[in-house]
Coordinates of C-alpha atoms in Angstrom, one line a residue:
X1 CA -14.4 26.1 5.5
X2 CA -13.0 29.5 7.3
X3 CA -11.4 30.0 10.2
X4 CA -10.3 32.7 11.8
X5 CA -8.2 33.7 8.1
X6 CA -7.0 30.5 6.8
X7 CA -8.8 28.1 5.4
X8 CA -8.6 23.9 5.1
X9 CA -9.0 22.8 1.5
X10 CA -10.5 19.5 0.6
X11 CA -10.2 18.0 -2.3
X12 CA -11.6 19.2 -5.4
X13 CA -10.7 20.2 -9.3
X14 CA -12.1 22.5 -11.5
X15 CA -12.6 21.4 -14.6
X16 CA -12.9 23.8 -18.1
X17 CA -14.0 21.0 -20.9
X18 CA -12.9 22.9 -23.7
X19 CA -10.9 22.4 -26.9
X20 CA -7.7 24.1 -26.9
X21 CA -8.8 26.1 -30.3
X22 CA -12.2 27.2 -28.5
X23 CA -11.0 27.7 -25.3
X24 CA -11.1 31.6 -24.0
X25 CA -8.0 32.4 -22.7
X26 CA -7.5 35.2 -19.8
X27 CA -4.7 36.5 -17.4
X28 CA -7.4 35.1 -14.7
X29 CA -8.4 31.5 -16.1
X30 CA -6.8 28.8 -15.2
X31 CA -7.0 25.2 -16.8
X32 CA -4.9 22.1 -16.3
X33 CA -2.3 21.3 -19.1
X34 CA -4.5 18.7 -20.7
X35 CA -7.6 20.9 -21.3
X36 CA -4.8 23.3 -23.1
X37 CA -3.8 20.4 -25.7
X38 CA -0.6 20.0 -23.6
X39 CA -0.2 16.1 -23.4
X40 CA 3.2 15.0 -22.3
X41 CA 4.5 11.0 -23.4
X42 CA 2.4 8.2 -25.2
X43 CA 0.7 6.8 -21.9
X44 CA -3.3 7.4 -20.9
X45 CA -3.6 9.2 -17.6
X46 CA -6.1 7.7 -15.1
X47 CA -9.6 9.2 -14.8
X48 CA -8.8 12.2 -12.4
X49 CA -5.2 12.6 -14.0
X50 CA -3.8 12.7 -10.4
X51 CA -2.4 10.2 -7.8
X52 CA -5.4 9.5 -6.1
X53 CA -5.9 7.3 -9.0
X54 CA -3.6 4.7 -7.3
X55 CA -6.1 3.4 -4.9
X56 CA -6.3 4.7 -1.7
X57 CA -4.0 7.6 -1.9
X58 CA -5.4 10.1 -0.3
X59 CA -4.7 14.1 -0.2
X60 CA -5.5 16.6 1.6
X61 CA -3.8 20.4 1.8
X62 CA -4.7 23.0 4.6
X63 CA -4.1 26.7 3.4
X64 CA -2.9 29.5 5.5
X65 CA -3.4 33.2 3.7
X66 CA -3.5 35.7 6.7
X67 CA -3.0 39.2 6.7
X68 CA -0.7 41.0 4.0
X69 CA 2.2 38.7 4.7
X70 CA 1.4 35.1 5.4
X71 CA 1.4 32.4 2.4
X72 CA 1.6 29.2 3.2
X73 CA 0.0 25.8 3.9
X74 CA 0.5 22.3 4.2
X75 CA -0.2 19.6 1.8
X76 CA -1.0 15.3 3.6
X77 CA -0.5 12.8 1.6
X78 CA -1.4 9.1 3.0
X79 CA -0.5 6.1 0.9
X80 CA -3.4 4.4 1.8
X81 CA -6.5 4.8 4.6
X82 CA -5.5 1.8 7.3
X83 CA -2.9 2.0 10.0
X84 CA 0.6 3.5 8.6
X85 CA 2.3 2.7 11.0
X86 CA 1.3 -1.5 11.5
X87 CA 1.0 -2.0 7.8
X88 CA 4.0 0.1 6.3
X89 CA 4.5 0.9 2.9
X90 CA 7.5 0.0 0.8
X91 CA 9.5 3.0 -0.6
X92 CA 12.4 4.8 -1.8
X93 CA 14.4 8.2 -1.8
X94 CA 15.7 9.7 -4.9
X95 CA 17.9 13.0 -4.1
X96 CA 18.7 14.7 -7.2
X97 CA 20.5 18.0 -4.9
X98 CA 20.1 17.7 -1.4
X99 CA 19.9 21.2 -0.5
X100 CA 16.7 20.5 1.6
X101 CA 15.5 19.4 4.8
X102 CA 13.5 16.6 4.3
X103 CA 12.9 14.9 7.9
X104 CA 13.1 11.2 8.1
X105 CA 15.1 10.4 5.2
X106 CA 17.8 8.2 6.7
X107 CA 15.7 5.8 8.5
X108 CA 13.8 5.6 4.7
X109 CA 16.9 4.7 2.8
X110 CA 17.8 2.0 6.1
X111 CA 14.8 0.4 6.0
X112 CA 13.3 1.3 2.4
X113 CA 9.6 2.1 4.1
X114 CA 7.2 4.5 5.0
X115 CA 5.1 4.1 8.6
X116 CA 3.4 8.1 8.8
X117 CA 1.3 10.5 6.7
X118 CA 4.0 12.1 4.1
X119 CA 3.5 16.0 4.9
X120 CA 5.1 18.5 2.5
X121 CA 5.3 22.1 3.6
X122 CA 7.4 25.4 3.9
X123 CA 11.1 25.2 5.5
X124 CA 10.6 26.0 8.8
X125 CA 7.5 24.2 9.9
X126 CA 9.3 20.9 9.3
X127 CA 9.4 20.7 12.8
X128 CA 5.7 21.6 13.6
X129 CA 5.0 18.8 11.0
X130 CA 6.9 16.4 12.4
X131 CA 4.7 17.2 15.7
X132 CA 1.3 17.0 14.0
X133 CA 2.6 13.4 12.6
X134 CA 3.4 12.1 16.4
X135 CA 0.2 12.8 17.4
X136 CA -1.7 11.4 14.7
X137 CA -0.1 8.3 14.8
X138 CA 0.1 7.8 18.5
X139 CA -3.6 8.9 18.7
X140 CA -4.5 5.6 16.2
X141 CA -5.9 2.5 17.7
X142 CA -3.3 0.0 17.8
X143 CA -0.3 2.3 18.6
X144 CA -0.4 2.4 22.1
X145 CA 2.7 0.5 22.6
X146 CA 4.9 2.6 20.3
X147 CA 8.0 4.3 21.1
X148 CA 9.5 5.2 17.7
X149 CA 8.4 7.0 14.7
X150 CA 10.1 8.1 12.0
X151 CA 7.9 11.2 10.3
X152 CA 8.6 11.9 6.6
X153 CA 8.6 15.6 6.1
X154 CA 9.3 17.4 2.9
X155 CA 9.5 21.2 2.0
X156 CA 10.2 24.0 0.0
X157 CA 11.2 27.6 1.0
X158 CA 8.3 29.9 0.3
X159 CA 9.9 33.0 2.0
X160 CA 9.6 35.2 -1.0
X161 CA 5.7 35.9 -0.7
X162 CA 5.3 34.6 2.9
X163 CA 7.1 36.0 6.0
X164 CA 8.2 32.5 6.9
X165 CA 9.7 34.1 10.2
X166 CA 6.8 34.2 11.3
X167 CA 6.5 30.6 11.7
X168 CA 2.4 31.1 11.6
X169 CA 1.5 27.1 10.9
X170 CA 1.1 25.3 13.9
X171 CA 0.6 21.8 14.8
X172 CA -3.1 22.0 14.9
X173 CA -2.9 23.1 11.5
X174 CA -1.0 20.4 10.1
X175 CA -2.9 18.2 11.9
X176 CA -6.3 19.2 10.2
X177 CA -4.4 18.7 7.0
X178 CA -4.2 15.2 7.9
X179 CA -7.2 15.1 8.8
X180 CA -8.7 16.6 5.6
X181 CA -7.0 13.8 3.3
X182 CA -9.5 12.3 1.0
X183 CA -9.9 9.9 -1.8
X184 CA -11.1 11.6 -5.4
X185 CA -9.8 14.9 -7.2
X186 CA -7.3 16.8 -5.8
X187 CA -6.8 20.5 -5.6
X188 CA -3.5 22.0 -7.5
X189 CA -2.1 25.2 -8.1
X190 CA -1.5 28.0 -5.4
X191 CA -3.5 25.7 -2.3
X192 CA -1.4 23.7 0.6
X193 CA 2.2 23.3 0.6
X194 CA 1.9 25.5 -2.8
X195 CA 0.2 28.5 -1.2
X196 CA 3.6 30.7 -1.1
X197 CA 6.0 28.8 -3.7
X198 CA 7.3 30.4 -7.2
X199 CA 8.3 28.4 -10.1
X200 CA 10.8 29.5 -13.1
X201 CA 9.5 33.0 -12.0
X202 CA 5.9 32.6 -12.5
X203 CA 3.6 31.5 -9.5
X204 CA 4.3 27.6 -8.8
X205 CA 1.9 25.1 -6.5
X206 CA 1.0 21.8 -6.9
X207 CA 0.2 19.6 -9.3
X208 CA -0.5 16.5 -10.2
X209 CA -1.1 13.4 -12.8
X210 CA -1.3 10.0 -13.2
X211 CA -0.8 7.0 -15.9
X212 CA -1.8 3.7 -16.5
X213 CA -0.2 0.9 -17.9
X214 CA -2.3 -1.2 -20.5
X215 CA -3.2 -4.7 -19.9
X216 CA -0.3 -6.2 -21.5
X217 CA 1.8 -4.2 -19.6
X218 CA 0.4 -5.8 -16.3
X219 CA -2.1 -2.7 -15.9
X220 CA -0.5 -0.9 -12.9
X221 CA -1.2 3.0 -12.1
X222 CA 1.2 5.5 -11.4
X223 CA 0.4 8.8 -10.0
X224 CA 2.7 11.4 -9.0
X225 CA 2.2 14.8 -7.2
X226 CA 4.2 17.8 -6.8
X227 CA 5.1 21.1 -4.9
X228 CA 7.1 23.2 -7.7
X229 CA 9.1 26.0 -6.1
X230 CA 12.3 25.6 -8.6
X231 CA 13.8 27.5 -11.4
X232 CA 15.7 27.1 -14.1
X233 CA 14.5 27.6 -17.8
X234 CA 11.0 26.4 -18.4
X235 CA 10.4 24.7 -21.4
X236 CA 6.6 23.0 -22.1
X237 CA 7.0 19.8 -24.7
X238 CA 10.0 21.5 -25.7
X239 CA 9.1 24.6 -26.2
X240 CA 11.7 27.2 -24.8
X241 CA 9.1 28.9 -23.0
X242 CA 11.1 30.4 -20.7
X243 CA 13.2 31.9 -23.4
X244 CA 10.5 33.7 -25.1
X245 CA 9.0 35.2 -22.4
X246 CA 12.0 36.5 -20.8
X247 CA 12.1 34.9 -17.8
X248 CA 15.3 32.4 -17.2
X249 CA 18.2 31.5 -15.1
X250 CA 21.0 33.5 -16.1
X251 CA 19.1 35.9 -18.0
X252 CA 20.6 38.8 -15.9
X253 CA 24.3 37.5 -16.8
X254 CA 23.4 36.9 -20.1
X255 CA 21.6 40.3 -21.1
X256 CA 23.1 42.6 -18.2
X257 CA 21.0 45.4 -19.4
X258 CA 17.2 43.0 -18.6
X259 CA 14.6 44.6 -16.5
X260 CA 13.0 41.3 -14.8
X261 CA 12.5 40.7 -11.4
X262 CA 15.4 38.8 -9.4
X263 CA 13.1 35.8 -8.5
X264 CA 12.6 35.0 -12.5
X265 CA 16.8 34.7 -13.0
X266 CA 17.8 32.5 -9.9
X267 CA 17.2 28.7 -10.6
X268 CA 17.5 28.0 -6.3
X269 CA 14.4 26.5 -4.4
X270 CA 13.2 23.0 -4.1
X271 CA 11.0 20.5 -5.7
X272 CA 9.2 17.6 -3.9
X273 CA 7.7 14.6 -6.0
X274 CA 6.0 11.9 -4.6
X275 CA 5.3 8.7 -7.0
X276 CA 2.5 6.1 -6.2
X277 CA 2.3 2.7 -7.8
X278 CA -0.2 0.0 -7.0
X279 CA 2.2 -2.2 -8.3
X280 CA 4.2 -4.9 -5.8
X281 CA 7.4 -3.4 -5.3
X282 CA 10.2 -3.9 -3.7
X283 CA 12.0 -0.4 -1.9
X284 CA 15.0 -1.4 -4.1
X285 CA 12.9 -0.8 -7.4
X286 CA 10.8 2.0 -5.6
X287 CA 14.4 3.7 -5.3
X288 CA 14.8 3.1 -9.3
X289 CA 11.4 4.4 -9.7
X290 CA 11.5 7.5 -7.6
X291 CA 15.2 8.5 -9.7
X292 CA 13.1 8.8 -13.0
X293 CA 11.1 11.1 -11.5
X294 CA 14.0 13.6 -11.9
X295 CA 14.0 13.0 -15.8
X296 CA 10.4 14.6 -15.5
X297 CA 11.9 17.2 -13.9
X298 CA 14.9 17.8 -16.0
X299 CA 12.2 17.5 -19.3
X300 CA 10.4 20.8 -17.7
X301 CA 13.7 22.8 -17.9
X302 CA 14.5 22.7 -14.5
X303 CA 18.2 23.7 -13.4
X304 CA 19.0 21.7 -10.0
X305 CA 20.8 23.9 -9.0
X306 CA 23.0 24.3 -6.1
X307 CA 20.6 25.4 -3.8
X308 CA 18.1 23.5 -4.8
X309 CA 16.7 20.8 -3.0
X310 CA 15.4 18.0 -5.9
X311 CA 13.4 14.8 -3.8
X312 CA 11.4 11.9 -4.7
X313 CA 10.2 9.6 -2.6
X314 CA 7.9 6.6 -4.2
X315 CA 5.9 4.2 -2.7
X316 CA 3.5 0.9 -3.0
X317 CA 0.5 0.7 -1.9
X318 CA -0.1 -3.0 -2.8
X319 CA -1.4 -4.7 -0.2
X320 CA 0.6 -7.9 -0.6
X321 CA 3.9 -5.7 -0.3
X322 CA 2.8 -3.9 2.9
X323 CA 4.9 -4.5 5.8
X324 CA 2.3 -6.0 8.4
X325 CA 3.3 -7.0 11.7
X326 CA 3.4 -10.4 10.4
X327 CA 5.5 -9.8 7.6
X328 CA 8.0 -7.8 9.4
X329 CA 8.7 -10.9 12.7
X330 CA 8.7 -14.3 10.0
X331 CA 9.9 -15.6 6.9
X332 CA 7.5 -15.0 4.4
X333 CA 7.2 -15.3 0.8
X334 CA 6.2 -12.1 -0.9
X335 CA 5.4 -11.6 -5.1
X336 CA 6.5 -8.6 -6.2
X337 CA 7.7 -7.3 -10.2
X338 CA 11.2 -8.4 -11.6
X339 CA 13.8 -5.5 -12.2
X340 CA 12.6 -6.9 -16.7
X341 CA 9.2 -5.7 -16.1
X342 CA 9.7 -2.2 -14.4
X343 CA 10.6 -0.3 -18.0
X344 CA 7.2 0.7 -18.6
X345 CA 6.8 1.9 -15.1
X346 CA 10.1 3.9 -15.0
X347 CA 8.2 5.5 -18.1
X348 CA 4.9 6.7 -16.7
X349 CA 6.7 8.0 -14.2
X350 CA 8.6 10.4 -16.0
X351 CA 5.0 11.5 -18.2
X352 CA 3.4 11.8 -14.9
X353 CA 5.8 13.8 -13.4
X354 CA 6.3 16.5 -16.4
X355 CA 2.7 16.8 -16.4
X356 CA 2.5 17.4 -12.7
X357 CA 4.8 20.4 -12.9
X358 CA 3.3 21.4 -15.9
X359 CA -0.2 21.4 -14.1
X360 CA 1.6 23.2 -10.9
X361 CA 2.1 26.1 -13.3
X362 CA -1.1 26.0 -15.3
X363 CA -3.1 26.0 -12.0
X364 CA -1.5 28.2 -9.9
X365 CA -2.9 31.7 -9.5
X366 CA -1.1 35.3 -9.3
X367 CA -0.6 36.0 -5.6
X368 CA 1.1 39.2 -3.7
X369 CA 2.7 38.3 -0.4
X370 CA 5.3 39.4 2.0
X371 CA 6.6 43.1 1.6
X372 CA 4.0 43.4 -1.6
X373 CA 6.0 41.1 -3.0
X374 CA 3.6 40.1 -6.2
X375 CA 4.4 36.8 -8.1
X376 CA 2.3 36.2 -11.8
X377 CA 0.5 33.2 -12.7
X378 CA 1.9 31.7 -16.3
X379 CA 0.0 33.4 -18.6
X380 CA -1.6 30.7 -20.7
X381 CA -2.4 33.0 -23.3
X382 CA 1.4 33.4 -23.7
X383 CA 2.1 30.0 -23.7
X384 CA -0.3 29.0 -26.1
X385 CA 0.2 31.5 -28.3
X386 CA 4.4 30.4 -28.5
X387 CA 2.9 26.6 -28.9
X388 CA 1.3 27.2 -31.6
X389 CA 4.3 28.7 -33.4
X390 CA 5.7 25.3 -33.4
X391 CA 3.5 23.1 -36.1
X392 CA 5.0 19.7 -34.6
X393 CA 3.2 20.8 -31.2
X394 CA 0.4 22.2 -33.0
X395 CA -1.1 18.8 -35.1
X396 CA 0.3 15.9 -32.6
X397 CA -1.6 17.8 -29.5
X398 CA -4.7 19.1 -31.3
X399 CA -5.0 16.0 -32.7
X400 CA -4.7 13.9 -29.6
X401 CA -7.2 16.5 -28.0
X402 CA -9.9 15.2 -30.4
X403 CA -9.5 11.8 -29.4
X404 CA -7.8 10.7 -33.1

């Protein structure tokens, strides 16, 4: 839908169901990692490959491109579809730099839960977010006695292709984000909070991807989204990808005499990655959980540097861990997984999140911005052209592509 130059994005992936051999490769066409033969770890992603596999996540991203300098949006993410705020969700906060100004982060760690929508979105419209979120949740049936809310805002500086000055997202905007959260595939690339963000040079976004554990492993999913706006020096299954192409941090102290943009040698900016788990949780292991998410990170090439702001937050969304008003005024008795069975978890979670960023990149499309600033898309051309000079890549991922 369009209004008046921005538009609100529901949910929705497109899908290119090709072999990576067969599949025709332009500047212009985009595909997840996946449909490239790119399949991070040894665990099967969920049917959409993205955290609304967890049930009842839901996502939805409202996109702001407005004139020649305006690139932004806002991405909603609600654990599940009830009332946030009377049944809370267990959670924690991982903070691998905490150059960032993630709203509502304190009263997390104290009290290890979540009781709003979880909005990421540029720097300054934390604020406006933090707005959008009061009203949503005071609007609800069944709030109309609270007093206190503690909104849980992320972001990412997108100030390179959009003139965040302008501070063009309002509250209404936000709100429709809200709003526009659905269950089923989700969007990724350059929509939402990933309208305006850049990623080890190339054009970053949001992405996302999920896993589930096998039957013997008690069968939980874990799904994990992302806004990539972070440098450093981008390597894909452990291919120095960054390296070949020519775009790294340090590249213009290590070869003074480089021609590459400034954007593609600074490693600053920020990451966001939130992890869902169906599985009963405490906050204390949601903390360990949301920490592996940063070995993801550091498996993409990612520098965490020190202006960078590197969060996680995860989150349950199993009912019999939710924090009811019941719950939170009695004693009660509550089942959740021992610290000996959260190995396989910490696991998904660091597949899930590689292939997120991965699919953040893959995704994303070329965008000029603010001052003609113009920002490429990862050429997946490129990439595959330097996977495929590495035989090891080559037979494990064509191989797991055909389903052997």
């Amino acid at each position: 839908m369009k209004l008046q130059g921005f538009h609100i994005t529901r949910n929705h992936k497109f899908l290119l169901m090709s072999h990576p051999r067969s599949f025709k490769r332009t500047m212009t066409t985009r595909a997840r990692a996946r449909e490239l033969g790119i399949i991070p770890g040894i665990l099967s992603p969920g049917p959409l490959n993205a955290i609304t596999d967890v049930h009842d996540v839901r996502v939805g991203h409202f996109t702001l491109i407005e004139g020649d300098d305006i690139r932004t949006g806002v991405t909603a993410v609600l654990p599940h579809g009830g009332n946030l705020f009377q049944e809370k969700t267990p959670a924690g906060l991982a903070v691998g730099n905490g150059f960032g100004k993630m709203m509502g982060s304190t009263q997390l760690q104290e009290l290890g839960e979540i009781e709003t929508p979880i909005i990421l979105t540029n720097t300054l419209a934390v604020p406006r977010a933090a707005d959008a979120i009061l009203d949503w949740t005071l609007a609800q049936s069944g709030n109309e006695g609270v007093r206190s809310i503690n909104p849980v805002v992320g972001e990412t500086n997108d100030g390179v292709l959009n003139n965040i000055r302008r501070r063009a997202l309002t509250p209404e905007m936000i709100y429709q984000a809200i709003a526009a959260t659905a269950t089923g595939p989700v969007s990724e690339g350059s929509v939402g909070a990933g309208t305006g963000t850049i990623a080890f040079g190339w054009k970053g976004g949001i992405g996302t991807s999920s896993r589930i554990l096998p039957a013997n492993l008690g069968g939980f999913t874990v799904g994990v989204l992302v806004q990539s706006n972070f440098g450093g020096v981008l390597q894909i299954l452990g291919v120095p990808v960054g390296q070949k192409s020519g775009r790294y941090y340090l590249k213009d102290k290590l070869e003074p005499d480089n021609t590459s943009t400034s954007f593609s040698n600074r490693a600053d900016g920020s990451i966001m990655m939130l992890v869902a788990t169906d599985a009963p949780l405490s906050d204390r292991n949601l903390t360990r959980l949301a920490w592996r998410a940063m070995a993801g990170l550091a498996r993409t090439g990612a520098s965490m540097s020190n202006g960078s702001g590197d969060y996680a937050i995860a989150f349950s969304t199993a009912e019999t861990v939710r924090r009811t008003k019941e719950r939170r005024e009695s004693l009660c008795t509550i089942a959740e997984l021992p610290n000996n069975l959260m190995s396989p978890l910490f696991q998904a979670v660091i597949e899930a999140t590689e292939e997120a960023i991965y699919n953040s990149l893959c995704m994303a499309t070329a965008m000029t911005g603010y001052q003609g600033c113009h920002v490429e898309a990862l050429p997946l051309d490129l990439v595959m052209s330097f996977m495929r000079e590495y035989q090891p890549w080559r037979s494990i991922a064509s191989l797991k592509a055909e389903g052997r």
